[in-house]
Amino acid sequence: MSASHPTLRSQLAGDELVVAPGIYDALSALIASQAGFGTLYLSGASIAYTRYGMPDIGLIGMAEVADTLTAITDRVATPVIVDGDTGFGNALNVIRTVRSFERCGAQAIQLEDQAMPKRCGHLAGKTLVPAADMVGKVKAAVDTRGNEDFLIIARTDAIAVEGYEPALERAERYLEAGADVLFIEAPRNRAQMDGIVARFGARVPLLANMVEGGHTPLHDAATLQEIGFKLAIFPGGTVRALSRLLGEYYGSLKAHGGTGPFLDRMNLFDSLNQLIETPAFLARGKAYDGSNFGDDA
């Protein structure tokens, strides 16, 4: 029931920055699609936050992400970038992960060069695999995909571990290995962001990660496009907004013993059913009702 969108590859070939909001389930994907976004970002951190109430420290696995991805792509036709963490193991695990996520309907996978246990790119204490190991993972992903429109996004977390220049050198190697998009995580200032674009912007689409309260300065889409990025993700903003709203809702319910004071901040019964397209589902089901096909007895 959702309209189709141009592929992510074709969007990145255009002149406009692609903005991908973070999603964590089919409902958030549906609402983001209805808001007009042409690409969505399935955040592994947000799955950990919402489904398990746990931090982003490598506690969820490939199958859990694949299950969530399947529910999303079954509900919306909007291209989805999926956070593949480290590929959930070595290059053989990457092969299995790429096959699974492509089969589940993703249009891109993001792979990073952290060692296990991995953690959010804006948390301290990360460790990295050798660059050569990540090169092997990128090559495995490129060789495994069945469709050229399935993009490989290579992320390095080296700025926080090895420094800015080593991070650029790692990114160079991942580009040579065949990455379609580069994601150099957590630049500390505008000068580092400009340097990333100066080195790579003419050769490959670059991803900027906007984390509210993280290490990278927050910029809007117009500024990121001016700097030279082609793709911007806002991966955890959805959950940061939702968690605050839920806290306020539960606090109000506890204080007042009812939802009356909160009604103006809620979708009421009919509004929610319109949002999730209940009338369209019922009409579709009615078209296949047995009364339309007579009695075979």
mmCIF file of C-alpha atoms in Angstrom:
data_model
loop_
_atom_site.group_PDB
_atom_site.id
_atom_site.type_symbol
_atom_site.label_atom_id
_atom_site.label_comp_id
_atom_site.label_asym_id
_atom_site.label_seq_id
_atom_site.Cartn_x
_atom_site.Cartn_y
_atom_site.Cartn_z
ATOM 1 C CA MET A 1 0.000 0.000 0.000
ATOM 2 C CA SER A 2 3.083 2.242 -0.030
ATOM 3 C CA ALA A 3 4.381 4.050 -3.074
ATOM 4 C CA SER A 4 7.739 2.964 -4.424
ATOM 5 C CA HIS A 5 10.789 5.236 -4.386
ATOM 6 C CA PRO A 6 13.902 5.557 -6.541
ATOM 7 C CA THR A 7 16.708 3.256 -5.445
ATOM 8 C CA LEU A 8 19.225 4.572 -2.967
ATOM 9 C CA ARG A 9 21.928 4.355 -5.632
ATOM 10 C CA SER A 10 19.928 6.633 -7.936
ATOM 11 C CA GLN A 11 19.162 9.030 -5.087
ATOM 12 C CA LEU A 12 22.866 9.338 -4.281
ATOM 13 C CA ALA A 13 23.565 10.097 -7.942
ATOM 14 C CA GLY A 14 21.296 13.147 -7.724
ATOM 15 C CA ASP A 15 22.143 16.677 -6.670
ATOM 16 C CA GLU A 16 20.357 16.689 -3.316
ATOM 17 C CA LEU A 17 21.630 15.365 -0.004
ATOM 18 C CA VAL A 18 19.799 12.172 0.987
ATOM 19 C CA VAL A 19 18.434 12.427 4.538
ATOM 20 C CA ALA A 20 17.658 9.085 6.206
ATOM 21 C CA PRO A 21 15.893 9.213 9.573
ATOM 22 C CA GLY A 22 16.423 6.441 12.083
ATOM 23 C CA ILE A 23 13.751 3.775 12.405
ATOM 24 C CA TYR A 24 13.475 0.731 14.662
ATOM 25 C CA ASP A 25 10.310 -1.134 13.598
ATOM 26 C CA ALA A 26 7.591 -1.167 10.949
ATOM 27 C CA LEU A 27 5.501 1.535 12.643
ATOM 28 C CA SER A 28 8.369 4.019 12.804
ATOM 29 C CA ALA A 29 9.208 3.143 9.178
ATOM 30 C CA LEU A 30 5.627 3.783 8.109
ATOM 31 C CA ILE A 31 5.445 7.138 9.879
ATOM 32 C CA ALA A 32 8.810 8.234 8.426
ATOM 33 C CA SER A 33 7.692 7.213 4.942
ATOM 34 C CA GLN A 34 4.424 9.115 5.349
ATOM 35 C CA ALA A 35 6.464 12.169 6.375
ATOM 36 C CA GLY A 36 8.042 12.100 2.916
ATOM 37 C CA PHE A 37 11.503 10.597 3.453
ATOM 38 C CA GLY A 38 12.852 8.657 0.472
ATOM 39 C CA THR A 39 15.360 6.556 2.437
ATOM 40 C CA LEU A 40 15.256 5.091 5.957
ATOM 41 C CA TYR A 41 18.027 3.974 8.301
ATOM 42 C CA LEU A 42 17.472 0.867 10.437
ATOM 43 C CA SER A 43 19.634 1.552 13.471
ATOM 44 C CA GLY A 44 21.040 -1.398 15.378
ATOM 45 C CA ALA A 45 21.304 0.820 18.428
ATOM 46 C CA SER A 46 17.623 1.705 18.188
ATOM 47 C CA ILE A 47 16.651 -1.970 17.981
ATOM 48 C CA ALA A 48 18.673 -2.590 21.152
ATOM 49 C CA TYR A 49 17.080 0.405 22.861
ATOM 50 C CA THR A 50 13.454 -0.273 21.936
ATOM 51 C CA ARG A 51 13.175 -4.051 21.667
ATOM 52 C CA TYR A 52 15.391 -4.974 24.576
ATOM 53 C CA GLY A 53 15.883 -1.816 26.636
ATOM 54 C CA MET A 54 19.642 -2.348 26.367
ATOM 55 C CA PRO A 55 22.607 -0.171 25.361
ATOM 56 C CA ASP A 56 24.340 -0.285 21.986
ATOM 57 C CA ILE A 57 27.264 -2.499 23.005
ATOM 58 C CA GLY A 58 26.959 -5.438 20.604
ATOM 59 C CA LEU A 59 24.201 -7.347 22.393
ATOM 60 C CA ILE A 60 21.925 -8.026 19.417
ATOM 61 C CA GLY A 61 22.623 -10.460 16.599
ATOM 62 C CA MET A 62 22.112 -10.811 12.878
ATOM 63 C CA ALA A 63 18.863 -12.785 13.114
ATOM 64 C CA GLU A 64 17.242 -10.153 15.330
ATOM 65 C CA VAL A 65 18.134 -7.398 12.886
ATOM 66 C CA ALA A 66 16.948 -9.516 9.939
ATOM 67 C CA ASP A 67 13.591 -10.174 11.620
ATOM 68 C CA THR A 68 13.089 -6.458 12.207
ATOM 69 C CA LEU A 69 14.183 -5.618 8.659
ATOM 70 C CA THR A 70 11.731 -8.130 7.175
ATOM 71 C CA ALA A 71 8.804 -6.606 9.060
ATOM 72 C CA ILE A 72 9.800 -3.151 7.805
ATOM 73 C CA THR A 73 10.278 -4.009 4.132
ATOM 74 C CA ASP A 74 7.033 -5.968 4.146
ATOM 75 C CA ARG A 75 5.222 -2.805 5.256
ATOM 76 C CA VAL A 76 6.947 0.014 3.325
ATOM 77 C CA ALA A 77 8.555 0.255 -0.103
ATOM 78 C CA THR A 78 10.970 3.011 0.924
ATOM 79 C CA PRO A 79 14.652 2.040 0.538
ATOM 80 C CA VAL A 80 16.216 0.923 3.820
ATOM 81 C CA ILE A 81 19.850 1.150 4.897
ATOM 82 C CA VAL A 82 20.512 -1.464 7.560
ATOM 83 C CA ASP A 83 23.146 -1.218 10.261
ATOM 84 C CA GLY A 84 25.174 -4.418 9.961
ATOM 85 C CA ASP A 85 27.562 -3.616 12.836
ATOM 86 C CA THR A 86 30.776 -5.612 12.311
ATOM 87 C CA GLY A 87 29.037 -8.102 10.021
ATOM 88 C CA PHE A 88 28.534 -10.125 13.222
ATOM 89 C CA GLY A 89 31.892 -11.837 12.952
ATOM 90 C CA ASN A 90 34.580 -12.448 10.357
ATOM 91 C CA ALA A 91 34.360 -12.324 6.553
ATOM 92 C CA LEU A 92 32.351 -15.559 6.463
ATOM 93 C CA ASN A 93 29.803 -13.986 8.799
ATOM 94 C CA VAL A 94 29.734 -10.931 6.541
ATOM 95 C CA ILE A 95 28.856 -13.158 3.583
ATOM 96 C CA ARG A 96 25.940 -14.667 5.479
ATOM 97 C CA THR A 97 24.809 -11.257 6.741
ATOM 98 C CA VAL A 98 24.861 -9.654 3.289
ATOM 99 C CA ARG A 99 22.881 -12.542 1.807
ATOM 100 C CA SER A 100 20.346 -12.339 4.595
ATOM 101 C CA PHE A 101 19.847 -8.575 4.572
ATOM 102 C CA GLU A 102 19.660 -8.386 0.784
ATOM 103 C CA ARG A 103 17.102 -11.202 0.767
ATOM 104 C CA CYS A 104 15.115 -9.341 3.459
ATOM 105 C CA GLY A 105 14.816 -6.290 1.214
ATOM 106 C CA ALA A 106 17.522 -3.848 2.319
ATOM 107 C CA GLN A 107 19.146 -1.599 -0.265
ATOM 108 C CA ALA A 108 22.365 -1.022 1.664
ATOM 109 C CA ILE A 109 24.347 -2.476 4.532
ATOM 110 C CA GLN A 110 26.685 -0.540 6.780
ATOM 111 C CA LEU A 111 29.739 -2.432 8.036
ATOM 112 C CA GLU A 112 32.241 -1.111 10.568
ATOM 113 C CA ASP A 113 35.809 -1.900 11.561
ATOM 114 C CA GLN A 114 35.302 -2.280 15.300
ATOM 115 C CA ALA A 115 36.402 -5.376 17.165
ATOM 116 C CA MET A 116 34.017 -7.223 19.433
ATOM 117 C CA PRO A 117 32.509 -6.270 21.745
ATOM 118 C CA LYS A 118 31.513 -3.349 19.533
ATOM 119 C CA ARG A 119 29.759 -0.262 20.866
ATOM 120 C CA CYS A 120 28.124 2.950 19.751
ATOM 121 C CA GLY A 121 30.509 5.079 17.713
ATOM 122 C CA HIS A 122 30.113 7.949 20.164
ATOM 123 C CA LEU A 123 30.973 5.878 23.251
ATOM 124 C CA ALA A 124 34.520 5.622 24.592
ATOM 125 C CA GLY A 125 36.514 2.420 24.849
ATOM 126 C CA LYS A 126 36.224 1.071 21.312
ATOM 127 C CA THR A 127 38.807 -1.220 19.731
ATOM 128 C CA LEU A 128 39.384 -1.922 16.036
ATOM 129 C CA VAL A 129 40.191 -4.916 13.880
ATOM 130 C CA PRO A 130 43.299 -4.594 11.701
ATOM 131 C CA ALA A 131 42.602 -2.588 8.551
ATOM 132 C CA ALA A 132 43.465 -5.630 6.437
ATOM 133 C CA ASP A 133 40.710 -7.632 8.141
ATOM 134 C CA MET A 134 38.166 -4.933 7.349
ATOM 135 C CA VAL A 135 39.366 -4.822 3.749
ATOM 136 C CA GLY A 136 38.590 -8.536 3.563
ATOM 137 C CA LYS A 137 35.109 -7.925 4.956
ATOM 138 C CA VAL A 138 34.391 -5.182 2.425
ATOM 139 C CA LYS A 139 35.590 -7.391 -0.427
ATOM 140 C CA ALA A 140 33.474 -10.273 0.863
ATOM 141 C CA ALA A 141 30.406 -8.024 0.971
ATOM 142 C CA VAL A 142 31.010 -6.709 -2.554
ATOM 143 C CA ASP A 143 31.554 -10.198 -3.949
ATOM 144 C CA THR A 144 28.469 -11.595 -2.192
ATOM 145 C CA ARG A 145 25.755 -9.119 -3.123
ATOM 146 C CA GLY A 146 23.423 -10.283 -5.843
ATOM 147 C CA ASN A 147 22.404 -6.863 -7.148
ATOM 148 C CA GLU A 148 24.582 -3.844 -7.885
ATOM 149 C CA ASP A 149 21.876 -1.625 -6.369
ATOM 150 C CA PHE A 150 22.621 -3.202 -2.976
ATOM 151 C CA LEU A 151 25.220 -0.785 -1.612
ATOM 152 C CA ILE A 152 28.135 -1.476 0.723
ATOM 153 C CA ILE A 153 28.745 1.329 3.229
ATOM 154 C CA ALA A 154 32.148 1.041 4.912
ATOM 155 C CA ARG A 155 32.470 2.732 8.294
ATOM 156 C CA THR A 156 35.631 3.377 10.252
ATOM 157 C CA ASP A 157 35.665 4.263 13.943
ATOM 158 C CA ALA A 158 39.379 5.014 13.874
ATOM 159 C CA ILE A 159 39.198 8.726 14.727
ATOM 160 C CA ALA A 160 38.453 7.872 18.364
ATOM 161 C CA VAL A 161 41.016 5.059 18.535
ATOM 162 C CA GLU A 162 43.933 5.825 16.221
ATOM 163 C CA GLY A 163 43.365 9.457 15.285
ATOM 164 C CA TYR A 164 42.102 11.490 12.357
ATOM 165 C CA GLU A 165 44.793 10.798 9.743
ATOM 166 C CA PRO A 166 44.848 7.019 10.367
ATOM 167 C CA ALA A 167 41.069 7.068 9.966
ATOM 168 C CA LEU A 168 41.444 8.651 6.534
ATOM 169 C CA GLU A 169 44.030 6.036 5.584
ATOM 170 C CA ARG A 170 41.684 3.243 6.644
ATOM 171 C CA ALA A 171 38.864 4.794 4.635
ATOM 172 C CA GLU A 172 41.155 4.935 1.606
ATOM 173 C CA ARG A 173 41.763 1.214 1.848
ATOM 174 C CA TYR A 174 38.064 0.453 2.226
ATOM 175 C CA LEU A 175 37.305 2.534 -0.855
ATOM 176 C CA GLU A 176 39.936 0.599 -2.815
ATOM 177 C CA ALA A 177 38.288 -2.627 -1.618
ATOM 178 C CA GLY A 178 35.061 -1.623 -3.352
ATOM 179 C CA ALA A 179 32.942 0.296 -0.824
ATOM 180 C CA ASP A 180 30.126 2.273 -2.465
ATOM 181 C CA VAL A 181 29.840 4.819 0.373
ATOM 182 C CA LEU A 182 32.333 5.892 3.050
ATOM 183 C CA PHE A 183 31.310 6.611 6.639
ATOM 184 C CA ILE A 184 34.112 8.111 8.720
ATOM 185 C CA GLU A 185 32.551 8.129 12.167
ATOM 186 C CA ALA A 186 32.603 10.937 14.727
ATOM 187 C CA PRO A 187 34.699 13.767 13.241
ATOM 188 C CA ARG A 188 35.243 16.221 16.088
ATOM 189 C CA ASN A 189 34.773 19.551 14.293
ATOM 190 C CA ARG A 190 33.940 21.289 11.032
ATOM 191 C CA ALA A 191 37.593 21.272 9.954
ATOM 192 C CA GLN A 192 37.706 17.466 10.116
ATOM 193 C CA MET A 193 34.423 17.223 8.201
ATOM 194 C CA ASP A 194 35.813 19.543 5.527
ATOM 195 C CA GLY A 195 38.989 17.461 5.353
ATOM 196 C CA ILE A 196 37.016 14.261 4.801
ATOM 197 C CA VAL A 197 35.151 15.853 1.916
ATOM 198 C CA ALA A 198 38.325 17.363 0.451
ATOM 199 C CA ARG A 199 39.961 13.948 0.296
ATOM 200 C CA PHE A 200 37.058 11.752 -0.772
ATOM 201 C CA GLY A 201 34.109 13.868 -1.860
ATOM 202 C CA ALA A 202 34.907 13.850 -5.573
ATOM 203 C CA ARG A 203 35.355 10.065 -5.644
ATOM 204 C CA VAL A 204 32.650 8.492 -3.489
ATOM 205 C CA PRO A 205 29.448 9.454 -1.645
ATOM 206 C CA LEU A 206 30.146 10.352 1.984
ATOM 207 C CA LEU A 207 27.864 9.710 4.946
ATOM 208 C CA ALA A 208 27.474 12.088 7.899
ATOM 209 C CA ASN A 209 26.099 10.761 11.183
ATOM 210 C CA MET A 210 24.133 13.264 13.252
ATOM 211 C CA VAL A 211 23.965 12.121 16.885
ATOM 212 C CA GLU A 212 22.276 14.488 19.320
ATOM 213 C CA GLY A 213 24.802 15.001 22.120
ATOM 214 C CA GLY A 214 27.528 13.072 20.280
ATOM 215 C CA HIS A 215 31.045 14.119 19.263
ATOM 216 C CA THR A 216 30.230 15.500 15.799
ATOM 217 C CA PRO A 217 28.771 19.020 15.534
ATOM 218 C CA LEU A 218 25.092 18.899 14.586
ATOM 219 C CA HIS A 219 24.258 20.397 11.194
ATOM 220 C CA ASP A 220 21.071 20.549 9.176
ATOM 221 C CA ALA A 221 20.696 19.056 5.713
ATOM 222 C CA ALA A 222 21.449 22.296 3.887
ATOM 223 C CA THR A 223 24.745 22.727 5.735
ATOM 224 C CA LEU A 224 25.795 19.111 5.259
ATOM 225 C CA GLN A 225 25.107 19.408 1.539
ATOM 226 C CA GLU A 226 27.122 22.615 1.411
ATOM 227 C CA ILE A 227 30.039 20.851 3.120
ATOM 228 C CA GLY A 228 29.868 18.100 0.505
ATOM 229 C CA PHE A 229 28.213 15.088 2.107
ATOM 230 C CA LYS A 230 25.767 13.034 0.032
ATOM 231 C CA LEU A 231 23.981 11.077 2.763
ATOM 232 C CA ALA A 232 23.011 12.090 6.302
ATOM 233 C CA ILE A 233 21.593 9.736 8.899
ATOM 234 C CA PHE A 234 19.822 10.736 12.103
ATOM 235 C CA PRO A 235 19.867 7.236 13.582
ATOM 236 C CA GLY A 236 18.935 7.633 17.229
ATOM 237 C CA GLY A 237 16.962 10.856 17.229
ATOM 238 C CA THR A 238 13.720 8.922 16.867
ATOM 239 C CA VAL A 239 14.312 6.970 20.070
ATOM 240 C CA ARG A 240 15.619 10.007 21.938
ATOM 241 C CA ALA A 241 12.380 11.840 21.097
ATOM 242 C CA LEU A 242 10.192 8.808 21.786
ATOM 243 C CA SER A 243 11.815 7.978 25.118
ATOM 244 C CA ARG A 244 11.210 11.499 26.381
ATOM 245 C CA LEU A 245 7.593 11.493 25.182
ATOM 246 C CA LEU A 246 6.928 8.120 26.788
ATOM 247 C CA GLY A 247 8.403 9.341 30.055
ATOM 248 C CA GLU A 248 6.058 12.320 29.983
ATOM 249 C CA TYR A 249 3.065 10.148 29.046
ATOM 250 C CA TYR A 250 3.641 7.604 31.812
ATOM 251 C CA GLY A 251 4.344 10.370 34.306
ATOM 252 C CA SER A 252 1.067 12.069 33.409
ATOM 253 C CA LEU A 253 -0.888 8.806 33.609
ATOM 254 C CA LYS A 254 0.593 8.061 37.032
ATOM 255 C CA ALA A 255 -0.057 11.573 38.318
ATOM 256 C CA HIS A 256 -3.612 11.947 37.005
ATOM 257 C CA GLY A 257 -4.858 8.374 36.964
ATOM 258 C CA GLY A 258 -6.024 8.790 33.361
ATOM 259 C CA THR A 259 -5.024 10.075 29.935
ATOM 260 C CA GLY A 260 -7.303 13.124 29.769
ATOM 261 C CA PRO A 261 -4.568 15.733 30.335
ATOM 262 C CA PHE A 262 -2.466 14.137 27.576
ATOM 263 C CA LEU A 263 -5.127 13.775 24.861
ATOM 264 C CA ASP A 264 -3.948 16.760 22.828
ATOM 265 C CA ARG A 265 -0.555 15.055 22.428
ATOM 266 C CA MET A 266 -1.941 11.706 21.271
ATOM 267 C CA ASN A 267 -3.378 10.121 18.145
ATOM 268 C CA LEU A 268 -6.854 9.083 19.204
ATOM 269 C CA PHE A 269 -8.435 5.808 18.096
ATOM 270 C CA ASP A 270 -9.634 6.960 14.670
ATOM 271 C CA SER A 271 -6.501 8.984 13.965
ATOM 272 C CA LEU A 272 -4.238 6.020 14.694
ATOM 273 C CA ASN A 273 -6.314 3.779 12.443
ATOM 274 C CA GLN A 274 -6.014 6.324 9.640
ATOM 275 C CA LEU A 275 -2.249 6.479 10.167
ATOM 276 C CA ILE A 276 -1.812 2.709 9.895
ATOM 277 C CA GLU A 277 -4.285 2.595 6.978
ATOM 278 C CA THR A 278 -6.865 0.347 8.631
ATOM 279 C CA PRO A 279 -9.661 1.330 6.172
ATOM 280 C CA ALA A 280 -7.481 0.364 3.205
ATOM 281 C CA PHE A 281 -6.653 -3.006 4.766
ATOM 282 C CA LEU A 282 -10.326 -3.724 5.443
ATOM 283 C CA ALA A 283 -11.302 -2.722 1.903
ATOM 284 C CA ARG A 284 -8.621 -4.969 0.466
ATOM 285 C CA GLY A 285 -9.815 -7.887 2.575
ATOM 286 C CA LYS A 286 -13.421 -7.291 1.531
ATOM 287 C CA ALA A 287 -12.435 -7.685 -2.117
ATOM 288 C CA TYR A 288 -11.509 -11.304 -1.347
ATOM 289 C CA ASP A 289 -14.511 -12.023 0.889
ATOM 290 C CA GLY A 290 -16.215 -15.305 0.076
ATOM 291 C CA SER A 291 -19.494 -13.524 -0.644
ATOM 292 C CA ASN A 292 -17.912 -12.191 -3.840
ATOM 293 C CA PHE A 293 -17.338 -15.631 -5.291
ATOM 294 C CA GLY A 294 -20.593 -17.493 -4.722
ATOM 295 C CA ASP A 295 -21.265 -20.853 -3.089
ATOM 296 C CA ASP A 296 -19.562 -23.900 -4.549
ATOM 297 C CA ALA A 297 -21.848 -26.299 -2.689
#
